[in-house]
Amino acid sequence: GFTVGVVDEKAVIDGRSIKPGDAIIGIASSGLHSNGYSLARKVLLEHAKIALNKKVPELKTTLGDALLHPTRIYVRAIDMLKNKIKIKGMAHITGGGLPGNVPRMLPSGVCATVFDQCWDVPPIFSLIQKLGNVPDDDMKKTFNMGIGYVIVVASKDADAALVLLNNSGYAATQIGFIEKRGKTRFLYV
């Protein structure tokens, strides 16, 4: 399936107003979110030979249930937030992870600096990395690593955005900030 939407031209959130000092907020994912399944299947099913119906202690469920956990949808979170706080940019974290998706919303001359220790990585990702001996960079370029959606707001609005999101059932944390840079568009620190 797919979805088609219409937005008033005046209401388009295109990232043009993003500037150095703005806050990057990450909203938690619910798991793999339909990305990286080729690597997950190779590591977990072919290499580690874990049965889909086997309960995996690290996951607290069967492998099959962990892999089929529904993708979190962020429409309600963004709809609620945009009526209270100006959202400057948004990125759905799909294939390519944070480094492949966040730069798409940025105007030229700025960089998203993300602190990868700001959130807990869900166990499914740690399991894939450990059992497949997958390097950190490959994990970060393949999976969402626990952040399913990213928004950019003015730093003065970050605390209010976090309270609104977390009180609405969307686990969110500030994961970084925007800084002025030349050609570098994304940094993990």
Coordinates of N, CA, C and O in Angstrom, one line a residue:
G1 N 0.8 -1.2 0.0 CA 0.0 0.0 0.0 C 0.9 1.2 0.0 O 2.1 1.2 0.1
F2 N 0.2 2.4 -0.2 CA 0.9 3.6 -0.2 C -0.1 4.7 0.2 O -1.3 4.5 0.3
T3 N 0.4 5.9 0.5 CA -0.4 7.0 0.9 C 0.0 8.2 0.1 O 1.1 8.4 -0.3
V4 N -1.1 8.9 -0.3 CA -0.9 10.2 -1.1 C -1.4 11.3 -0.2 O -2.5 11.2 0.4
G5 N -0.7 12.4 -0.1 CA -1.2 13.5 0.7 C -1.1 14.8 -0.1 O -0.4 14.9 -1.1
V6 N -1.8 15.8 0.4 CA -1.8 17.1 -0.2 C -1.5 18.1 0.9 O -2.0 18.0 2.1
V7 N -0.7 19.1 0.7 CA -0.4 20.1 1.7 C -0.4 21.5 1.0 O 0.0 21.6 -0.1
D8 N -1.0 22.4 1.7 CA -1.0 23.8 1.3 C 0.4 24.3 1.1 O 1.3 24.1 2.0
E9 N 0.7 25.0 0.0 CA 2.1 25.4 -0.2 C 2.7 26.2 0.9 O 3.9 26.1 1.2
K10 N 1.9 27.0 1.6 CA 2.4 27.8 2.7 C 2.7 27.0 3.9 O 3.4 27.4 4.8
A11 N 2.2 25.8 4.0 CA 2.4 24.9 5.1 C 3.5 23.9 4.9 O 3.8 23.1 5.8
V12 N 4.2 23.9 3.8 CA 5.2 22.9 3.5 C 6.4 23.1 4.4 O 6.9 24.2 4.7
I13 N 6.9 22.0 5.0 CA 8.0 22.0 5.9 C 9.2 21.5 5.1 O 9.3 20.3 4.8
D14 N 10.0 22.4 4.6 CA 11.1 22.0 3.6 C 12.5 22.1 4.1 O 13.5 21.9 3.3
G15 N 12.7 22.5 5.3 CA 14.1 22.6 5.9 C 14.8 23.9 5.6 O 15.9 24.2 6.1
R16 N 14.2 24.8 4.8 CA 14.9 26.1 4.4 C 15.2 26.9 5.6 O 16.2 27.7 5.6
S17 N 14.4 26.9 6.7 CA 14.6 27.8 7.8 C 15.6 27.2 8.8 O 15.9 27.8 9.9
I18 N 16.1 26.0 8.6 CA 17.0 25.3 9.5 C 18.3 26.2 9.6 O 18.9 26.5 8.5
K19 N 18.8 26.4 10.8 CA 20.1 27.2 10.9 C 20.9 26.7 12.1 O 20.4 25.9 12.9
P20 N 22.2 27.0 12.1 CA 23.0 26.6 13.2 C 22.4 26.9 14.6 O 21.8 28.0 14.8
G21 N 22.6 26.0 15.5 CA 22.0 26.1 16.8 C 20.7 25.4 17.0 O 20.2 25.2 18.1
D22 N 20.0 25.1 15.9 CA 18.7 24.4 16.0 C 18.9 23.0 16.6 O 20.0 22.4 16.5
A23 N 17.8 22.5 17.3 CA 17.9 21.2 18.0 C 17.4 20.1 17.1 O 16.4 20.3 16.3
I24 N 18.0 19.0 17.2 CA 17.6 17.8 16.4 C 16.9 16.9 17.5 O 17.6 16.5 18.4
I25 N 15.7 16.5 17.2 CA 14.9 15.6 18.1 C 14.7 14.3 17.4 O 14.2 14.3 16.3
G26 N 15.0 13.2 18.1 CA 14.7 11.9 17.6 C 13.5 11.3 18.3 O 13.4 11.4 19.5
I27 N 12.6 10.7 17.5 CA 11.5 10.0 18.0 C 11.8 8.5 17.8 O 12.2 8.1 16.7
A28 N 11.6 7.7 18.9 CA 11.9 6.3 18.9 C 11.2 5.5 17.8 O 10.0 5.8 17.5
S29 N 11.9 4.6 17.3 CA 11.3 3.6 16.3 C 10.8 2.4 17.1 O 11.0 2.3 18.3
S30 N 10.0 1.6 16.4 CA 9.5 0.4 17.1 C 10.3 -0.9 16.7 O 9.9 -2.0 17.0
G31 N 11.4 -0.7 16.0 CA 12.2 -1.8 15.5 C 12.8 -1.5 14.2 O 13.2 -0.4 13.9
L32 N 12.8 -2.5 13.3 CA 13.5 -2.4 12.0 C 12.8 -1.5 11.0 O 13.4 -0.9 10.2
H33 N 11.5 -1.3 11.2 CA 10.8 -0.4 10.3 C 10.9 -0.8 8.8 O 11.2 0.1 8.0
S34 N 10.9 -2.0 8.5 CA 10.9 -2.5 7.1 C 12.2 -2.2 6.3 O 12.3 -2.2 5.1
N35 N 13.3 -2.0 7.1 CA 14.6 -1.7 6.4 C 15.7 -2.6 7.0 O 15.7 -2.9 8.2
G36 N 16.6 -3.0 6.1 CA 17.7 -3.8 6.5 C 17.4 -5.3 6.6 O 18.2 -6.1 7.2
Y37 N 16.3 -5.7 6.1 CA 15.9 -7.1 6.3 C 16.8 -8.1 5.6 O 16.9 -9.3 6.0
S38 N 17.4 -7.7 4.5 CA 18.4 -8.6 3.8 C 19.5 -9.0 4.8 O 19.9 -10.1 5.0
L39 N 20.1 -7.9 5.5 CA 21.2 -8.2 6.4 C 20.7 -8.9 7.6 O 21.3 -9.8 8.1
A40 N 19.5 -8.5 8.2 CA 18.9 -9.2 9.3 C 18.7 -10.6 9.1 O 19.0 -11.5 9.9
R41 N 18.1 -11.0 7.9 CA 17.9 -12.3 7.6 C 19.2 -13.1 7.4 O 19.3 -14.2 7.9
K42 N 20.1 -12.5 6.8 CA 21.4 -13.2 6.6 C 22.1 -13.5 7.9 O 22.5 -14.7 8.1
V43 N 22.1 -12.6 8.8 CA 22.8 -12.8 10.1 C 22.0 -13.7 11.0 O 22.5 -14.7 11.5
L44 N 20.7 -13.4 11.2 CA 19.9 -14.1 12.2 C 19.4 -15.5 11.7 O 19.4 -16.4 12.5
L45 N 19.0 -15.6 10.5 CA 18.5 -16.8 10.0 C 19.5 -17.7 9.4 O 19.6 -18.9 9.7
E46 N 20.3 -17.2 8.5 CA 21.3 -18.0 7.8 C 22.6 -18.3 8.6 O 23.0 -19.4 8.7
H47 N 23.2 -17.2 9.2 CA 24.4 -17.4 9.9 C 24.2 -17.9 11.3 O 24.8 -18.9 11.7
A48 N 23.3 -17.3 12.1 CA 23.1 -17.7 13.5 C 22.1 -18.9 13.6 O 22.0 -19.5 14.6
K49 N 21.3 -19.1 12.5 CA 20.4 -20.2 12.4 C 19.3 -20.2 13.5 O 19.0 -21.2 14.1
I50 N 18.8 -19.0 13.9 CA 17.8 -18.9 14.9 C 16.4 -19.1 14.3 O 16.1 -18.5 13.2
A51 N 15.7 -20.0 14.8 CA 14.3 -20.3 14.3 C 13.4 -19.1 14.6 O 13.5 -18.5 15.6
L52 N 12.5 -18.8 13.7 CA 11.6 -17.7 13.8 C 10.7 -17.9 15.0 O 10.3 -16.9 15.6
N53 N 10.4 -19.1 15.4 CA 9.5 -19.3 16.6 C 10.3 -19.5 17.9 O 9.7 -19.8 18.9
K54 N 11.6 -19.3 17.9 CA 12.4 -19.4 19.1 C 12.4 -18.1 19.8 O 12.6 -17.0 19.3
K55 N 12.1 -18.2 21.2 CA 12.1 -17.0 22.0 C 13.6 -16.7 22.2 O 14.4 -17.5 22.7
V56 N 13.9 -15.4 22.0 CA 15.3 -14.9 22.1 C 15.3 -14.1 23.4 O 14.7 -13.0 23.4
P57 N 16.1 -14.5 24.4 CA 16.1 -13.8 25.7 C 16.4 -12.3 25.5 O 15.7 -11.5 26.2
E58 N 17.3 -11.9 24.7 CA 17.6 -10.4 24.5 C 16.4 -9.7 24.0 O 16.3 -8.5 24.3
L59 N 15.6 -10.3 23.2 CA 14.4 -9.7 22.6 C 13.2 -9.8 23.4 O 12.2 -9.1 23.2
K60 N 13.2 -10.7 24.4 CA 12.0 -11.0 25.2 C 10.8 -11.4 24.4 O 9.6 -11.2 24.8
T61 N 11.0 -11.9 23.3 CA 9.9 -12.4 22.4 C 10.6 -13.4 21.4 O 11.8 -13.6 21.4
T62 N 9.8 -14.0 20.5 CA 10.3 -14.8 19.5 C 11.0 -13.9 18.4 O 10.7 -12.7 18.2
L63 N 11.9 -14.5 17.7 CA 12.6 -13.8 16.6 C 11.6 -13.3 15.6 O 11.6 -12.2 15.1
G64 N 10.6 -14.2 15.2 CA 9.6 -13.8 14.2 C 8.8 -12.6 14.7 O 8.5 -11.7 13.9
D65 N 8.4 -12.6 15.9 CA 7.6 -11.5 16.4 C 8.4 -10.2 16.4 O 7.9 -9.1 16.1
A66 N 9.7 -10.3 16.8 CA 10.6 -9.1 16.8 C 10.7 -8.6 15.3 O 10.7 -7.4 15.1
L67 N 10.9 -9.5 14.4 CA 11.1 -9.0 13.0 C 9.8 -8.5 12.4 O 9.9 -7.6 11.5
L68 N 8.7 -8.9 12.9 CA 7.4 -8.5 12.3 C 6.7 -7.4 13.1 O 5.6 -7.1 12.8
H69 N 7.4 -6.9 14.1 CA 6.8 -5.8 14.9 C 6.4 -4.7 14.0 O 7.2 -4.2 13.2
P70 N 5.2 -4.2 14.1 CA 4.7 -3.2 13.2 C 5.5 -1.9 13.2 O 6.0 -1.5 14.3
T71 N 5.7 -1.3 12.1 CA 6.4 0.0 12.0 C 5.6 1.1 12.7 O 4.4 1.2 12.5
R72 N 6.3 1.9 13.4 CA 5.6 3.0 14.1 C 5.3 4.1 13.0 O 6.1 4.4 12.2
I73 N 4.1 4.6 13.1 CA 3.7 5.7 12.2 C 3.6 7.0 13.0 O 3.1 7.0 14.1
Y74 N 4.2 8.1 12.4 CA 4.4 9.3 13.2 C 3.4 10.5 12.8 O 3.6 11.6 13.3
V75 N 2.4 10.2 12.0 CA 1.5 11.2 11.6 C 0.9 12.0 12.7 O 0.8 13.2 12.8
R76 N 0.3 11.2 13.7 CA -0.3 11.9 14.8 C 0.6 12.8 15.6 O 0.3 13.9 16.1
A77 N 1.8 12.3 15.8 CA 2.8 13.0 16.6 C 3.2 14.4 15.9 O 3.2 15.4 16.5
I78 N 3.4 14.3 14.6 CA 3.7 15.5 13.8 C 2.6 16.4 13.7 O 2.7 17.7 13.9
D79 N 1.4 15.9 13.5 CA 0.2 16.7 13.4 C -0.1 17.5 14.7 O -0.4 18.7 14.7
M80 N 0.1 16.8 15.8 CA -0.1 17.4 17.1 C 1.0 18.5 17.4 O 0.7 19.6 17.8
L81 N 2.2 18.2 17.0 CA 3.3 19.1 17.3 C 3.3 20.3 16.5 O 3.5 21.4 16.9
K82 N 3.0 20.2 15.2 CA 3.1 21.3 14.3 C 2.1 22.4 14.6 O 2.2 23.5 14.1
N83 N 1.0 22.0 15.3 CA 0.0 23.0 15.7 C 0.5 23.8 16.9 O -0.2 24.8 17.3
K84 N 1.6 23.4 17.6 CA 2.0 24.1 18.8 C 3.4 24.7 18.7 O 3.8 25.6 19.4
I85 N 4.2 24.1 17.8 CA 5.7 24.4 17.7 C 6.0 24.5 16.2 O 5.6 23.6 15.5
K86 N 6.8 25.4 15.9 CA 7.3 25.5 14.5 C 8.3 24.3 14.2 O 9.4 24.3 14.8
I87 N 8.0 23.4 13.3 CA 8.9 22.4 12.9 C 9.6 22.9 11.7 O 9.0 23.3 10.7
K88 N 10.9 22.9 11.7 CA 11.7 23.5 10.6 C 12.1 22.4 9.6 O 12.3 22.7 8.4
G89 N 12.2 21.2 10.0 CA 12.6 20.1 9.1 C 12.2 18.8 9.7 O 12.0 18.6 10.9
M90 N 12.0 17.8 8.8 CA 11.6 16.4 9.3 C 12.3 15.4 8.4 O 12.5 15.6 7.2
A91 N 12.6 14.2 8.9 CA 13.1 13.1 8.2 C 12.6 11.8 8.7 O 12.8 11.6 9.9
H92 N 12.0 11.0 7.9 CA 11.6 9.7 8.3 C 12.9 8.8 8.1 O 13.5 8.8 7.0
I93 N 13.3 8.1 9.1 CA 14.6 7.3 9.0 C 14.3 5.9 8.5 O 13.8 5.1 9.2
T94 N 14.6 5.8 7.2 CA 14.3 4.5 6.5 C 15.7 3.9 6.1 O 16.7 4.2 6.8
G95 N 15.7 3.2 5.0 CA 17.0 2.6 4.6 C 18.0 3.7 4.4 O 17.7 4.8 3.9
G96 N 19.2 3.5 4.9 CA 20.3 4.5 4.9 C 20.5 5.1 6.3 O 21.4 5.8 6.5
G97 N 19.6 4.8 7.2 CA 19.7 5.2 8.6 C 19.7 6.7 8.7 O 19.3 7.5 7.8
L98 N 20.2 7.2 9.8 CA 20.3 8.7 10.1 C 21.2 9.3 9.0 O 20.8 10.4 8.5
P99 N 22.4 8.8 8.8 CA 23.3 9.5 7.8 C 22.7 9.6 6.4 O 23.1 10.5 5.7
G100 N 21.9 8.7 6.0 CA 21.3 8.7 4.7 C 20.0 9.5 4.5 O 19.6 9.8 3.4
N101 N 19.4 9.8 5.6 CA 18.1 10.5 5.6 C 18.1 11.9 6.1 O 17.4 12.8 5.6
V102 N 18.8 12.2 7.2 CA 18.8 13.5 7.8 C 19.3 14.6 6.9 O 18.7 15.6 6.7
P103 N 20.4 14.4 6.1 CA 20.9 15.4 5.3 C 19.9 15.9 4.2 O 20.1 17.0 3.7
R104 N 19.0 15.1 3.8 CA 18.0 15.4 2.8 C 17.2 16.6 3.2 O 16.6 17.3 2.3
M105 N 17.0 16.9 4.5 CA 16.2 18.0 4.9 C 17.0 19.3 5.1 O 16.4 20.4 5.4
L106 N 18.3 19.2 5.0 CA 19.1 20.3 5.4 C 19.4 21.3 4.2 O 19.7 20.8 3.1
P107 N 19.4 22.6 4.5 CA 19.9 23.5 3.5 C 21.4 23.4 3.4 O 22.1 22.9 4.3
S108 N 22.0 24.0 2.4 CA 23.4 23.9 2.2 C 24.1 24.8 3.3 O 23.6 25.7 3.8
G109 N 25.3 24.3 3.6 CA 26.2 25.0 4.6 C 26.0 24.6 6.1 O 26.6 25.2 6.9
V110 N 25.0 23.7 6.3 CA 24.9 23.3 7.7 C 25.0 21.7 7.8 O 24.9 21.0 6.8
C111 N 25.3 21.3 9.0 CA 25.5 19.9 9.3 C 24.7 19.5 10.5 O 24.6 20.2 11.4
A112 N 24.2 18.3 10.4 CA 23.5 17.7 11.6 C 24.6 16.9 12.4 O 25.2 16.0 11.9
T113 N 24.8 17.3 13.6 CA 25.7 16.7 14.5 C 24.8 15.9 15.5 O 24.0 16.4 16.2
V114 N 25.0 14.5 15.5 CA 24.2 13.6 16.3 C 25.1 12.9 17.3 O 26.1 12.4 16.9
F115 N 24.6 12.9 18.5 CA 25.3 12.2 19.6 C 24.7 10.8 19.7 O 23.6 10.7 20.3
D116 N 25.4 9.8 19.3 CA 24.7 8.4 19.2 C 24.6 7.7 20.6 O 24.1 6.6 20.6
Q117 N 25.0 8.4 21.6 CA 24.8 7.8 23.0 C 23.6 8.4 23.7 O 23.4 8.2 24.9
C118 N 22.8 9.2 23.0 CA 21.7 9.9 23.6 C 20.4 9.1 23.7 O 19.5 9.5 24.3
W119 N 20.4 7.9 23.1 CA 19.2 7.0 23.2 C 19.7 5.6 23.3 O 20.8 5.2 23.0
D120 N 18.7 4.8 23.8 CA 19.0 3.3 23.9 C 18.7 2.7 22.5 O 17.6 2.8 22.0
V121 N 19.7 1.9 22.1 CA 19.5 1.1 20.8 C 18.7 -0.1 21.2 O 19.1 -0.9 22.1
P122 N 17.6 -0.4 20.5 CA 16.8 -1.6 20.7 C 17.6 -2.8 20.6 O 18.5 -2.9 19.7
P123 N 17.2 -3.9 21.3 CA 18.0 -5.1 21.3 C 18.1 -5.8 20.0 O 19.1 -6.5 19.7
I124 N 17.2 -5.6 19.1 CA 17.3 -6.3 17.8 C 18.5 -5.9 17.0 O 19.2 -6.7 16.4
F125 N 18.9 -4.6 17.1 CA 20.0 -4.1 16.4 C 21.3 -4.6 17.1 O 22.2 -5.0 16.3
S126 N 21.4 -4.6 18.4 CA 22.6 -5.1 19.1 C 22.8 -6.6 18.8 O 23.9 -7.1 18.6
L127 N 21.7 -7.3 18.7 CA 21.7 -8.8 18.4 C 22.3 -9.0 17.0 O 23.2 -9.8 16.8
I128 N 21.8 -8.3 16.0 CA 22.3 -8.4 14.6 C 23.8 -8.0 14.6 O 24.6 -8.7 13.9
Q129 N 24.2 -6.9 15.2 CA 25.6 -6.5 15.2 C 26.5 -7.6 15.8 O 27.5 -7.9 15.3
K130 N 26.1 -8.1 17.0 CA 26.9 -9.0 17.7 C 27.0 -10.4 16.9 O 28.1 -10.9 16.7
L131 N 25.9 -10.9 16.5 CA 25.9 -12.2 15.9 C 26.5 -12.2 14.5 O 27.1 -13.2 14.0
G132 N 26.4 -11.0 13.8 CA 27.0 -10.9 12.5 C 28.3 -10.2 12.4 O 28.9 -10.0 11.3
N133 N 28.8 -9.8 13.6 CA 30.1 -9.0 13.6 C 30.0 -7.9 12.6 O 31.0 -7.7 11.9
V134 N 28.9 -7.2 12.7 CA 28.7 -6.1 11.7 C 29.3 -4.8 12.3 O 29.0 -4.4 13.4
P135 N 30.2 -4.1 11.5 CA 30.8 -2.9 12.0 C 29.8 -1.8 12.3 O 28.7 -1.7 11.7
D136 N 30.1 -0.9 13.2 CA 29.3 0.2 13.6 C 28.8 1.0 12.4 O 27.6 1.3 12.3
D137 N 29.7 1.4 11.6 CA 29.3 2.2 10.4 C 28.3 1.5 9.5 O 27.4 2.2 9.0
D138 N 28.5 0.2 9.3 CA 27.5 -0.5 8.5 C 26.1 -0.6 9.2 O 25.1 -0.4 8.5
M139 N 26.1 -0.7 10.5 CA 24.9 -0.8 11.2 C 24.2 0.6 11.1 O 23.0 0.7 10.7
K140 N 24.9 1.7 11.2 CA 24.3 3.0 11.2 C 23.9 3.4 9.8 O 23.0 4.2 9.7
K141 N 24.5 2.9 8.8 CA 24.1 3.2 7.4 C 23.0 2.3 6.9 O 22.4 2.5 5.8
T142 N 22.7 1.2 7.6 CA 21.6 0.3 7.2 C 20.4 0.4 8.0 O 19.3 0.4 7.4
F143 N 20.5 0.6 9.3 CA 19.3 0.6 10.2 C 19.0 1.9 10.8 O 19.9 2.8 10.9
N144 N 17.8 2.1 11.4 CA 17.4 3.3 12.1 C 18.0 3.4 13.5 O 18.1 4.4 14.1
M145 N 18.5 2.3 14.0 CA 19.2 2.2 15.3 C 18.4 2.7 16.4 O 18.9 3.1 17.5
G146 N 17.0 2.7 16.3 CA 16.1 3.1 17.3 C 15.5 4.5 17.2 O 14.7 4.9 18.0
I147 N 15.9 5.2 16.1 CA 15.3 6.5 15.9 C 14.6 6.4 14.6 O 15.2 6.2 13.5
G148 N 13.2 6.5 14.6 CA 12.4 6.3 13.4 C 12.0 7.6 12.7 O 11.7 7.6 11.5
Y149 N 12.1 8.7 13.4 CA 11.7 10.0 12.8 C 12.5 11.1 13.5 O 12.8 11.0 14.7
V150 N 12.9 12.1 12.8 CA 13.7 13.2 13.3 C 13.0 14.5 12.9 O 12.5 14.6 11.8
I151 N 13.0 15.4 13.9 CA 12.5 16.7 13.6 C 13.6 17.8 14.0 O 14.4 17.5 14.9
V152 N 13.6 18.9 13.4 CA 14.4 20.0 13.7 C 13.5 21.2 14.2 O 12.6 21.5 13.5
V153 N 13.8 21.7 15.3 CA 13.1 22.9 15.9 C 14.2 23.9 16.4 O 15.3 23.5 16.6
A154 N 13.7 25.1 16.6 CA 14.6 26.1 17.2 C 15.0 25.6 18.6 O 14.2 24.9 19.3
S155 N 16.2 25.9 19.0 CA 16.6 25.4 20.3 C 15.7 25.8 21.5 O 15.5 25.1 22.4
K156 N 15.1 27.0 21.3 CA 14.2 27.5 22.4 C 12.9 26.7 22.5 O 12.2 26.7 23.5
D157 N 12.6 25.9 21.4 CA 11.4 25.1 21.4 C 11.6 23.7 21.7 O 10.7 22.9 21.8
A158 N 12.9 23.3 21.9 CA 13.2 21.9 22.1 C 12.6 21.2 23.3 O 12.0 20.2 23.2
D159 N 12.7 21.9 24.4 CA 12.1 21.3 25.7 C 10.6 21.2 25.5 O 10.0 20.1 25.9
A160 N 9.9 22.2 25.0 CA 8.5 22.1 24.8 C 8.1 20.9 23.9 O 7.1 20.2 24.1
A161 N 8.8 20.8 22.8 CA 8.6 19.7 21.8 C 8.8 18.4 22.5 O 7.9 17.4 22.3
L162 N 9.8 18.2 23.3 CA 10.0 16.9 24.0 C 8.9 16.6 25.0 O 8.5 15.5 25.0
V163 N 8.5 17.6 25.7 CA 7.4 17.4 26.7 C 6.1 16.9 25.9 O 5.5 16.0 26.3
L164 N 5.8 17.7 24.9 CA 4.6 17.3 24.1 C 4.7 15.9 23.5 O 3.7 15.2 23.6
L165 N 5.8 15.6 22.9 CA 5.9 14.2 22.3 C 5.9 13.2 23.3 O 5.1 12.2 23.2
N166 N 6.7 13.3 24.4 CA 6.7 12.2 25.4 C 5.4 12.1 26.1 O 5.0 11.0 26.5
N167 N 4.7 13.2 26.4 CA 3.4 13.1 27.0 C 2.3 12.5 26.1 O 1.2 12.1 26.6
S168 N 2.6 12.5 24.8 CA 1.6 12.0 23.9 C 1.9 10.5 23.5 O 1.4 10.0 22.6
G169 N 2.9 9.9 24.2 CA 3.2 8.5 24.0 C 4.3 8.3 22.9 O 4.5 7.1 22.5
Y170 N 5.0 9.3 22.5 CA 6.1 9.2 21.5 C 7.4 9.4 22.2 O 7.7 10.6 22.5
A171 N 8.1 8.4 22.6 CA 9.4 8.5 23.3 C 10.4 9.3 22.4 O 10.6 9.0 21.2
A172 N 10.8 10.5 22.9 CA 11.6 11.4 22.1 C 12.7 11.9 23.0 O 12.6 12.1 24.2
T173 N 13.8 12.3 22.4 CA 15.0 12.9 23.1 C 15.7 13.8 22.1 O 15.7 13.6 20.9
Q174 N 16.4 14.8 22.6 CA 17.2 15.6 21.8 C 18.5 14.8 21.5 O 19.2 14.3 22.4
I175 N 18.8 14.6 20.2 CA 19.9 13.7 19.8 C 21.0 14.5 19.2 O 22.1 13.9 18.8
G176 N 20.8 15.8 19.0 CA 21.9 16.6 18.4 C 21.5 18.0 18.1 O 20.5 18.5 18.7
F177 N 22.3 18.6 17.3 CA 22.1 20.0 16.9 C 22.6 20.3 15.5 O 23.3 19.5 14.9
I178 N 22.2 21.4 15.0 CA 22.7 21.9 13.7 C 23.8 22.8 13.9 O 23.8 23.7 14.7
E179 N 24.9 22.6 13.1 CA 26.0 23.5 13.1 C 26.4 23.9 11.7 O 26.1 23.3 10.7
K180 N 27.2 25.0 11.6 CA 27.6 25.5 10.3 C 28.8 24.7 9.9 O 29.7 24.4 10.7
R181 N 28.8 24.2 8.7 CA 29.9 23.4 8.1 C 30.0 23.6 6.6 O 29.0 24.1 6.0
G182 N 31.1 23.2 6.1 CA 31.2 23.3 4.6 C 30.5 22.2 3.9 O 29.3 22.3 3.8
K183 N 31.2 21.2 3.5 CA 30.6 20.2 2.7 C 30.0 19.0 3.6 O 29.2 18.2 3.1
T184 N 30.5 18.9 4.8 CA 30.0 17.8 5.7 C 28.6 18.1 6.1 O 28.2 19.2 6.5
R185 N 27.7 17.1 5.9 CA 26.3 17.2 6.1 C 25.8 16.5 7.3 O 24.7 16.8 7.8
F186 N 26.6 15.5 7.8 CA 26.1 14.7 8.9 C 27.3 14.2 9.7 O 28.3 13.7 9.0
L187 N 27.3 14.3 11.0 CA 28.4 13.8 11.8 C 27.8 13.0 13.0 O 26.9 13.5 13.7
Y188 N 28.3 11.8 13.2 CA 28.0 11.1 14.5 C 29.2 11.4 15.4 O 30.4 11.4 15.0
V189 N 28.9 11.8 16.7 CA 30.0 12.0 17.6 C 29.6 11.3 18.9 O 28.5 10.8 19.2

